Amino acid sequence: MSPPTGTGDTRHDVQSTFEAVFGGRPDLLIRAPGRVNLIGEHTDYNDGFVFPAAIDRELWLALRPRTDERVALHSLDFGAGEFSLGGLSPGDDGWIGYLKGVAWVLTEKGHRLTGWDGVVGSDIPIGAGLSSSAALEMATLCAFAAVSGIPWEPREAALLGQRVENQWMDVQSGIMDQLAVGLGRRDHALLIDCRTLDVRPVPLPAGLTLVVLDTGTRRGLVDSAYNERRQQCETAARACGVPALRDVDLAGLESVGGLEPTVRRRARHVVSENGRTLEAAGALRSGDLDHLGHLMNASHASLRDDFEVSTEALDVIVDLALRQPGCVGARMTGAGFGGCALAIVEESRAAGLARRVGEAYHDALGIQAEAYVCGAADGVGVLDVS
Ligand code: GLA
């Protein structure tokens, strides 16, 4: 039987497709959110501070354990795939590589895994910097934990998800995305210390909303540019004689001689961004929205000028958002090189802002932008639907 066509309700589509493809109902349903980052960009792999929120764009995975060691999958976006839990090795697997990578890290940890049949679907845009891959990793970790009797520890799972990126996918990313997907809390942003993995939820004031502005642009070679930025930060930390840039302040950085100018600018972004992130969490707590907006704008400028991960499309969309009434602050969010910006906006003005920014952006660049008005959501979780 061919899978039913989409209804726009991903949770429902995933469940009905499961019944159509595998026959019978799934036992478990897992929900994993995407994330935006309010501020604290490219600081996580420098042992620094980040301030993300999980969002209500989400991935759903319906599954039922099998009696053998195979995983059979159907993706609403990418079609069918299957793999065996024995003898896993990295390959050019596309989306299914994330699931194989998760099975591999768990097997390496000594867990004996049970296979399952599953259907996955998501309304997190792919490659847009909203952590669609971290959502897939965390949902898969949750699935294996549930069917194989592994206790669920979100921090431990986040570290394993990061290991999938670093060692299986060869992307040297930090820990922010998996922690945000794992530990998100409804109506809160999370102030995370990426050295200690301490996570402090900070309430988002009522009446404000998160408007994610997708530039519609994606740049190739993001992974190699990302890995290069990480290496430059490590070079700077070594020159400063510290384990990570987290341990340097701006005066300390100034006093270090012999740094190549580009490397110095990369480090200046990270050191200043750590300070802005802590200040932004304080500003949100105390309701000082002017200061929060100012810090977001300064973050964007630093990512554009010192870290050089913004693009014309991101600069244009941020600038347009800032001109709109009710916009508290705006900046690029995620790794950069295309993808999305985030504007924090008065709720009553969000729809108007999204419409006007979309029109003006199209006039300026001839590209269709998308806007997602989001709430801050809970982290990954499992529902028993048997
Ligand atoms: C990507 C990575 C994160 C983080 C951000 C930039 O999302 O996966 O670890 O480094 O870029 O802040």
Short mmCIF file of C-alpha atoms and ligand atoms in Angstrom, two decimals:
data_model
loop_
_atom_site.label_atom_id
_atom_site.label_comp_id
_atom_site.label_asym_id
_atom_site.label_seq_id
_atom_site.Cartn_x
_atom_site.Cartn_y
_atom_site.Cartn_z
CA MET A 1 0.00 0.00 0.00
CA SER A 2 1.37 3.45 -0.76
CA PRO A 3 1.72 5.87 2.15
CA PRO A 4 -1.11 8.41 2.56
CA THR A 5 -0.45 11.95 1.34
CA GLY A 6 0.40 14.72 3.82
CA THR A 7 -2.18 16.58 5.88
CA GLY A 8 0.15 19.30 7.15
CA ASP A 9 0.01 17.67 10.60
CA THR A 10 3.31 15.85 10.84
CA ARG A 11 2.45 13.87 13.95
CA HIS A 12 -0.69 12.51 12.34
CA ASP A 13 1.06 11.84 9.02
CA VAL A 14 3.84 9.90 10.74
CA GLN A 15 1.35 7.69 12.62
CA SER A 16 -0.87 6.99 9.62
CA THR A 17 2.14 6.32 7.38
CA PHE A 18 3.42 3.85 9.96
CA GLU A 19 0.15 1.93 9.76
CA ALA A 20 0.23 1.99 5.95
CA VAL A 21 3.88 0.92 5.61
CA PHE A 22 4.34 -1.53 8.50
CA GLY A 23 0.76 -2.58 9.31
CA GLY A 24 -0.62 -2.09 12.83
CA ARG A 25 0.00 0.77 15.18
CA PRO A 26 3.36 2.04 16.43
CA ASP A 27 4.16 1.43 20.13
CA LEU A 28 5.97 4.70 20.71
CA LEU A 29 5.92 8.22 19.37
CA ILE A 30 8.91 10.48 19.87
CA ARG A 31 8.89 14.25 19.43
CA ALA A 32 12.12 16.23 19.04
CA PRO A 33 12.15 20.02 18.57
CA GLY A 34 14.39 22.23 16.44
CA ARG A 35 16.15 25.15 18.10
CA VAL A 36 17.09 28.79 17.62
CA ASN A 37 19.90 30.52 19.38
CA LEU A 38 19.05 33.90 20.95
CA ILE A 39 22.75 34.78 21.33
CA GLY A 40 26.11 33.07 21.95
CA GLU A 41 27.20 31.97 18.47
CA HIS A 42 30.34 29.92 17.80
CA THR A 43 31.08 29.99 21.52
CA ASP A 44 30.08 26.41 22.40
CA TYR A 45 33.23 24.75 21.03
CA ASN A 46 35.25 27.34 22.93
CA ASP A 47 33.86 26.09 26.27
CA GLY A 48 31.76 29.28 26.41
CA PHE A 49 28.13 30.32 26.93
CA VAL A 50 25.13 29.92 24.61
CA PHE A 51 21.48 30.97 24.99
CA PRO A 52 19.26 28.83 22.74
CA ALA A 53 15.59 27.84 22.94
CA ALA A 54 13.96 24.69 21.60
CA ILE A 55 11.12 25.68 19.23
CA ASP A 56 7.75 24.29 18.22
CA ARG A 57 8.93 23.26 14.75
CA GLU A 58 9.46 19.59 15.40
CA LEU A 59 10.35 16.10 14.23
CA TRP A 60 8.14 13.09 14.96
CA LEU A 61 9.27 9.47 14.97
CA ALA A 62 6.74 6.63 15.30
CA LEU A 63 8.24 3.21 16.00
CA ARG A 64 7.75 -0.39 17.09
CA PRO A 65 10.51 -2.76 18.24
CA ARG A 66 11.49 -5.73 16.04
CA THR A 67 12.71 -9.12 17.10
CA ASP A 68 15.91 -8.96 15.02
CA GLU A 69 18.85 -6.56 14.74
CA ARG A 70 17.58 -4.46 11.85
CA VAL A 71 16.24 -0.93 11.66
CA ALA A 72 13.71 -0.31 8.87
CA LEU A 73 12.70 3.27 8.24
CA HIS A 74 10.45 5.39 6.16
CA SER A 75 11.04 9.13 5.99
CA LEU A 76 8.15 11.34 4.84
CA ASP A 77 10.75 13.51 3.07
CA PHE A 78 13.34 11.02 1.84
CA GLY A 79 11.63 7.65 1.41
CA ALA A 80 12.67 4.22 2.66
CA GLY A 81 15.95 3.00 4.18
CA GLU A 82 17.17 0.05 6.20
CA PHE A 83 20.31 -1.07 8.02
CA SER A 84 21.63 -3.83 10.21
CA LEU A 85 22.94 -3.14 13.73
CA GLY A 86 25.93 -5.42 13.19
CA GLY A 87 29.22 -4.20 11.61
CA LEU A 88 28.31 -0.52 11.25
CA SER A 89 30.75 1.67 9.36
CA PRO A 90 30.49 5.27 8.09
CA GLY A 91 29.60 5.74 4.43
CA ASP A 92 27.90 8.16 2.10
CA ASP A 93 24.47 7.44 3.58
CA GLY A 94 22.67 10.81 3.54
CA TRP A 95 19.99 11.20 6.21
CA ILE A 96 20.14 7.56 7.29
CA GLY A 97 23.81 8.11 8.23
CA TYR A 98 22.62 10.00 11.34
CA LEU A 99 20.67 6.95 12.51
CA LYS A 100 23.54 4.58 11.77
CA GLY A 101 25.89 6.95 13.60
CA VAL A 102 23.62 6.89 16.66
CA ALA A 103 23.53 3.07 16.60
CA TRP A 104 27.33 3.08 16.32
CA VAL A 105 27.95 5.42 19.33
CA LEU A 106 25.59 3.38 21.48
CA THR A 107 27.21 0.10 20.44
CA GLU A 108 30.67 1.60 21.14
CA LYS A 109 29.42 2.46 24.66
CA GLY A 110 28.70 -1.22 25.16
CA HIS A 111 24.90 -1.17 24.76
CA ARG A 112 23.17 -4.13 23.14
CA LEU A 113 20.58 -2.66 20.81
CA THR A 114 17.15 -3.87 19.72
CA GLY A 115 16.03 -3.17 16.13
CA TRP A 116 12.83 -1.31 15.23
CA ASP A 117 10.53 -0.23 12.43
CA GLY A 118 9.99 3.52 12.26
CA VAL A 119 8.50 6.42 10.32
CA VAL A 120 10.00 9.88 10.64
CA GLY A 121 8.67 13.26 9.53
CA SER A 122 9.57 16.83 10.39
CA ASP A 123 8.56 20.43 9.78
CA ILE A 124 12.01 21.74 10.79
CA PRO A 125 13.46 23.15 7.56
CA ILE A 126 16.55 21.17 6.55
CA GLY A 127 19.95 22.87 6.35
CA ALA A 128 18.52 26.16 7.60
CA GLY A 129 20.49 26.30 10.87
CA LEU A 130 17.54 25.17 13.03
CA SER A 131 19.15 21.87 14.08
CA SER A 132 17.10 19.45 12.03
CA SER A 133 19.99 16.97 12.29
CA ALA A 134 20.33 17.31 16.08
CA ALA A 135 16.57 16.65 16.32
CA LEU A 136 17.00 13.47 14.24
CA GLU A 137 19.96 12.33 16.36
CA MET A 138 18.23 13.01 19.67
CA ALA A 139 14.98 11.34 18.53
CA THR A 140 16.98 8.29 17.40
CA LEU A 141 18.89 8.16 20.69
CA CYS A 142 15.55 8.33 22.50
CA ALA A 143 14.17 5.53 20.28
CA PHE A 144 17.08 3.15 20.94
CA ALA A 145 16.99 3.99 24.66
CA ALA A 146 13.27 3.19 24.83
CA VAL A 147 13.36 -0.12 22.92
CA SER A 148 16.70 -1.34 24.34
CA GLY A 149 16.06 -0.48 28.00
CA ILE A 150 18.80 2.16 28.27
CA PRO A 151 18.11 4.78 30.99
CA TRP A 152 17.45 8.21 29.44
CA GLU A 153 19.95 10.89 30.45
CA PRO A 154 19.52 13.99 28.24
CA ARG A 155 23.05 15.37 28.89
CA GLU A 156 24.64 11.99 28.17
CA ALA A 157 22.48 11.67 25.04
CA ALA A 158 23.52 15.17 23.92
CA LEU A 159 27.20 14.22 24.25
CA LEU A 160 26.59 11.06 22.21
CA GLY A 161 24.73 13.09 19.55
CA GLN A 162 27.70 15.45 19.35
CA ARG A 163 29.98 12.44 18.94
CA VAL A 164 27.90 11.32 15.95
CA GLU A 165 28.53 14.72 14.33
CA ASN A 166 32.23 14.81 15.22
CA GLN A 167 33.26 11.22 14.58
CA TRP A 168 30.67 9.81 12.19
CA MET A 169 29.69 12.84 10.07
CA ASP A 170 33.12 14.57 10.43
CA VAL A 171 31.62 17.94 11.46
CA GLN A 172 33.47 19.40 14.43
CA SER A 173 30.37 21.02 15.96
CA GLY A 174 29.89 21.91 19.61
CA ILE A 175 27.31 20.74 22.14
CA MET A 176 24.70 23.52 21.90
CA ASP A 177 22.24 21.97 19.45
CA GLN A 178 21.89 18.59 21.14
CA LEU A 179 21.58 20.16 24.61
CA ALA A 180 18.90 22.57 23.40
CA VAL A 181 16.96 19.76 21.71
CA GLY A 182 17.43 17.53 24.77
CA LEU A 183 16.67 19.97 27.56
CA GLY A 184 14.41 22.65 26.01
CA ARG A 185 11.70 24.03 28.23
CA ARG A 186 8.40 25.52 27.10
CA ASP A 187 8.39 29.36 27.22
CA HIS A 188 12.05 29.46 28.28
CA ALA A 189 15.46 30.03 26.73
CA LEU A 190 18.39 28.06 28.18
CA LEU A 191 21.56 29.70 29.42
CA ILE A 192 24.12 26.92 28.94
CA ASP A 193 27.67 26.80 30.21
CA CYS A 194 29.29 24.57 27.58
CA ARG A 195 32.20 23.70 29.88
CA THR A 196 30.21 22.40 32.84
CA LEU A 197 27.01 21.60 30.84
CA ASP A 198 25.07 23.54 33.47
CA VAL A 199 21.70 24.55 31.96
CA ARG A 200 19.63 27.42 33.42
CA PRO A 201 16.17 28.02 31.98
CA VAL A 202 15.28 31.74 31.75
CA PRO A 203 11.60 32.61 31.14
CA LEU A 204 10.73 34.47 27.94
CA PRO A 205 8.53 37.43 28.89
CA ALA A 206 4.84 37.05 28.00
CA GLY A 207 3.93 39.11 24.94
CA LEU A 208 7.19 38.42 23.08
CA THR A 209 7.63 35.88 20.34
CA LEU A 210 10.45 34.36 18.30
CA VAL A 211 10.27 35.09 14.58
CA VAL A 212 12.63 32.92 12.57
CA LEU A 213 13.40 34.53 9.21
CA ASP A 214 14.63 32.00 6.69
CA THR A 215 16.66 33.76 3.96
CA GLY A 216 16.00 30.87 1.57
CA THR A 217 19.76 30.70 0.95
CA ARG A 218 22.02 27.75 1.78
CA ARG A 219 25.74 27.73 1.15
CA GLY A 220 27.76 24.66 0.23
CA LEU A 221 31.03 23.88 2.03
CA VAL A 222 29.54 25.05 5.34
CA ASP A 223 31.18 22.14 7.15
CA SER A 224 34.70 22.93 5.99
CA ALA A 225 34.30 26.67 6.75
CA TYR A 226 32.92 25.71 10.19
CA ASN A 227 35.84 23.35 10.89
CA GLU A 228 38.27 26.09 9.79
CA ARG A 229 36.73 28.59 12.26
CA ARG A 230 37.09 26.04 15.02
CA GLN A 231 40.77 25.49 14.21
CA GLN A 232 41.40 29.25 14.22
CA CYS A 233 39.84 29.50 17.69
CA GLU A 234 42.04 26.65 18.93
CA THR A 235 45.13 28.34 17.48
CA ALA A 236 44.21 31.54 19.33
CA ALA A 237 43.65 29.69 22.63
CA ARG A 238 47.06 28.01 22.31
CA ALA A 239 48.73 31.37 21.66
CA CYS A 240 47.04 32.73 24.80
CA GLY A 241 48.27 29.73 26.79
CA VAL A 242 44.77 28.68 27.92
CA PRO A 243 42.69 25.51 27.38
CA ALA A 244 39.93 27.42 25.53
CA LEU A 245 38.96 31.00 24.59
CA ARG A 246 36.47 30.88 27.45
CA ASP A 247 39.47 31.54 29.71
CA VAL A 248 40.51 34.84 28.09
CA ASP A 249 39.10 38.38 28.44
CA LEU A 250 39.44 41.16 25.88
CA ALA A 251 42.36 42.80 27.72
CA GLY A 252 44.16 39.45 27.91
CA LEU A 253 43.64 38.87 24.21
CA GLU A 254 44.97 42.37 23.35
CA SER A 255 48.14 41.72 25.31
CA VAL A 256 49.03 38.53 23.41
CA GLY A 257 51.51 39.23 20.60
CA GLY A 258 52.14 37.33 17.38
CA LEU A 259 48.54 36.46 16.53
CA GLU A 260 47.73 36.48 12.84
CA PRO A 261 45.15 39.32 12.27
CA THR A 262 42.39 36.98 11.06
CA VAL A 263 42.87 34.66 14.02
CA ARG A 264 42.82 37.66 16.38
CA ARG A 265 39.48 38.82 14.95
CA ARG A 266 37.99 35.32 15.27
CA ALA A 267 39.08 35.24 18.92
CA ARG A 268 37.76 38.76 19.56
CA HIS A 269 34.33 37.62 18.38
CA VAL A 270 34.30 34.61 20.71
CA VAL A 271 35.57 36.51 23.76
CA SER A 272 33.16 39.43 23.26
CA GLU A 273 30.25 37.08 22.45
CA ASN A 274 30.69 35.21 25.72
CA GLY A 275 30.32 38.51 27.60
CA ARG A 276 27.26 39.50 25.54
CA THR A 277 25.59 36.14 26.17
CA LEU A 278 25.83 36.40 29.94
CA GLU A 279 24.61 40.00 29.79
CA ALA A 280 21.71 39.04 27.51
CA ALA A 281 20.47 36.39 29.94
CA GLY A 282 20.59 39.03 32.70
CA ALA A 283 18.76 41.55 30.50
CA LEU A 284 16.01 39.03 29.71
CA ARG A 285 15.64 38.14 33.39
CA SER A 286 15.31 41.77 34.42
CA GLY A 287 13.07 42.70 31.48
CA ASP A 288 15.60 45.15 30.01
CA LEU A 289 14.57 44.58 26.41
CA ASP A 290 16.43 47.61 25.04
CA HIS A 291 19.67 46.16 26.31
CA LEU A 292 18.80 42.70 24.98
CA GLY A 293 18.17 44.19 21.54
CA HIS A 294 21.41 46.13 21.65
CA LEU A 295 23.36 42.95 22.52
CA MET A 296 21.72 40.99 19.69
CA ASN A 297 22.63 43.70 17.21
CA ALA A 298 26.23 43.79 18.48
CA SER A 299 26.39 39.99 18.15
CA HIS A 300 25.33 40.18 14.52
CA ALA A 301 27.93 42.86 13.76
CA SER A 302 30.65 40.77 15.40
CA LEU A 303 29.66 37.64 13.45
CA ARG A 304 29.64 39.69 10.25
CA ASP A 305 32.87 41.65 10.74
CA ASP A 306 35.11 39.58 13.01
CA PHE A 307 33.96 35.99 12.58
CA GLU A 308 32.86 36.46 8.95
CA VAL A 309 30.06 33.90 8.88
CA SER A 310 27.22 36.21 7.83
CA THR A 311 26.13 36.74 4.23
CA GLU A 312 24.49 39.54 2.28
CA ALA A 313 21.12 37.78 2.57
CA LEU A 314 21.44 37.52 6.38
CA ASP A 315 22.58 41.15 6.69
CA VAL A 316 19.68 42.38 4.55
CA ILE A 317 17.02 40.39 6.40
CA VAL A 318 18.35 41.44 9.83
CA ASP A 319 18.44 45.08 8.77
CA LEU A 320 14.85 44.90 7.46
CA ALA A 321 13.62 43.26 10.67
CA LEU A 322 15.22 45.94 12.82
CA ARG A 323 13.31 48.67 10.97
CA GLN A 324 9.93 47.17 11.86
CA PRO A 325 7.82 48.34 14.81
CA GLY A 326 7.84 45.93 17.73
CA CYS A 327 11.22 44.37 16.91
CA VAL A 328 13.31 44.06 20.10
CA GLY A 329 16.45 42.78 18.33
CA ALA A 330 17.56 40.65 15.39
CA ARG A 331 20.61 38.67 14.38
CA MET A 332 21.72 35.70 12.32
CA THR A 333 21.26 32.44 14.24
CA GLY A 334 23.16 29.14 14.03
CA ALA A 335 26.39 28.50 12.16
CA GLY A 336 25.77 31.16 9.46
CA PHE A 337 26.77 31.05 5.77
CA GLY A 338 23.07 31.41 4.84
CA GLY A 339 20.09 29.92 6.66
CA CYS A 340 18.09 31.87 9.23
CA ALA A 341 18.01 35.02 11.29
CA LEU A 342 16.07 35.42 14.53
CA ALA A 343 14.03 38.45 15.49
CA ILE A 344 12.52 38.84 18.96
CA VAL A 345 9.24 40.61 18.40
CA GLU A 346 6.16 41.83 20.27
CA GLU A 347 3.61 39.09 19.70
CA SER A 348 0.90 41.39 18.34
CA ARG A 349 3.29 42.71 15.67
CA ALA A 350 4.88 39.40 14.61
CA ALA A 351 2.60 38.63 11.65
CA GLY A 352 2.93 42.17 10.27
CA LEU A 353 6.70 42.09 10.66
CA ALA A 354 6.93 38.74 8.90
CA ARG A 355 4.85 39.98 5.97
CA ARG A 356 6.64 43.31 5.51
CA VAL A 357 10.12 41.81 5.86
CA GLY A 358 9.23 39.12 3.31
CA GLU A 359 8.05 41.72 0.77
CA ALA A 360 10.98 44.08 1.24
CA TYR A 361 13.47 41.20 1.15
CA HIS A 362 12.02 40.00 -2.12
CA ASP A 363 12.20 43.54 -3.52
CA ALA A 364 15.84 43.85 -2.44
CA LEU A 365 17.24 40.46 -3.46
CA GLY A 366 14.58 38.75 -5.57
CA ILE A 367 14.53 35.79 -3.16
CA GLN A 368 11.48 34.36 -1.39
CA ALA A 369 11.98 34.36 2.39
CA GLU A 370 9.95 32.26 4.84
CA ALA A 371 9.01 33.36 8.34
CA TYR A 372 8.22 30.95 11.17
CA VAL A 373 6.59 32.50 14.21
CA CYS A 374 7.70 30.16 16.99
CA GLY A 375 7.15 29.53 20.65
CA ALA A 376 9.85 28.10 22.93
CA ALA A 377 9.12 24.39 23.40
CA ASP A 378 9.99 21.40 25.58
CA GLY A 379 12.90 19.14 24.69
CA VAL A 380 12.77 15.65 23.18
CA GLY A 381 10.24 13.29 24.73
CA VAL A 382 8.55 9.95 24.22
CA LEU A 383 4.82 9.24 24.23
CA ASP A 384 3.42 5.74 24.73
CA VAL A 385 0.75 5.26 22.06
CA SER A 386 0.41 1.46 22.08
C1 GLA B 1 26.12 24.91 14.64
C2 GLA B 1 26.81 23.91 15.56
C3 GLA B 1 26.77 24.38 17.01
C4 GLA B 1 27.27 25.82 17.14
C5 GLA B 1 26.62 26.73 16.11
C6 GLA B 1 27.24 28.11 16.09
O1 GLA B 1 24.76 24.97 14.94
O2 GLA B 1 26.19 22.65 15.45
O3 GLA B 1 27.51 23.50 17.81
O4 GLA B 1 28.67 25.86 17.07
O5 GLA B 1 26.72 26.19 14.80
O6 GLA B 1 27.00 28.77 17.29
#
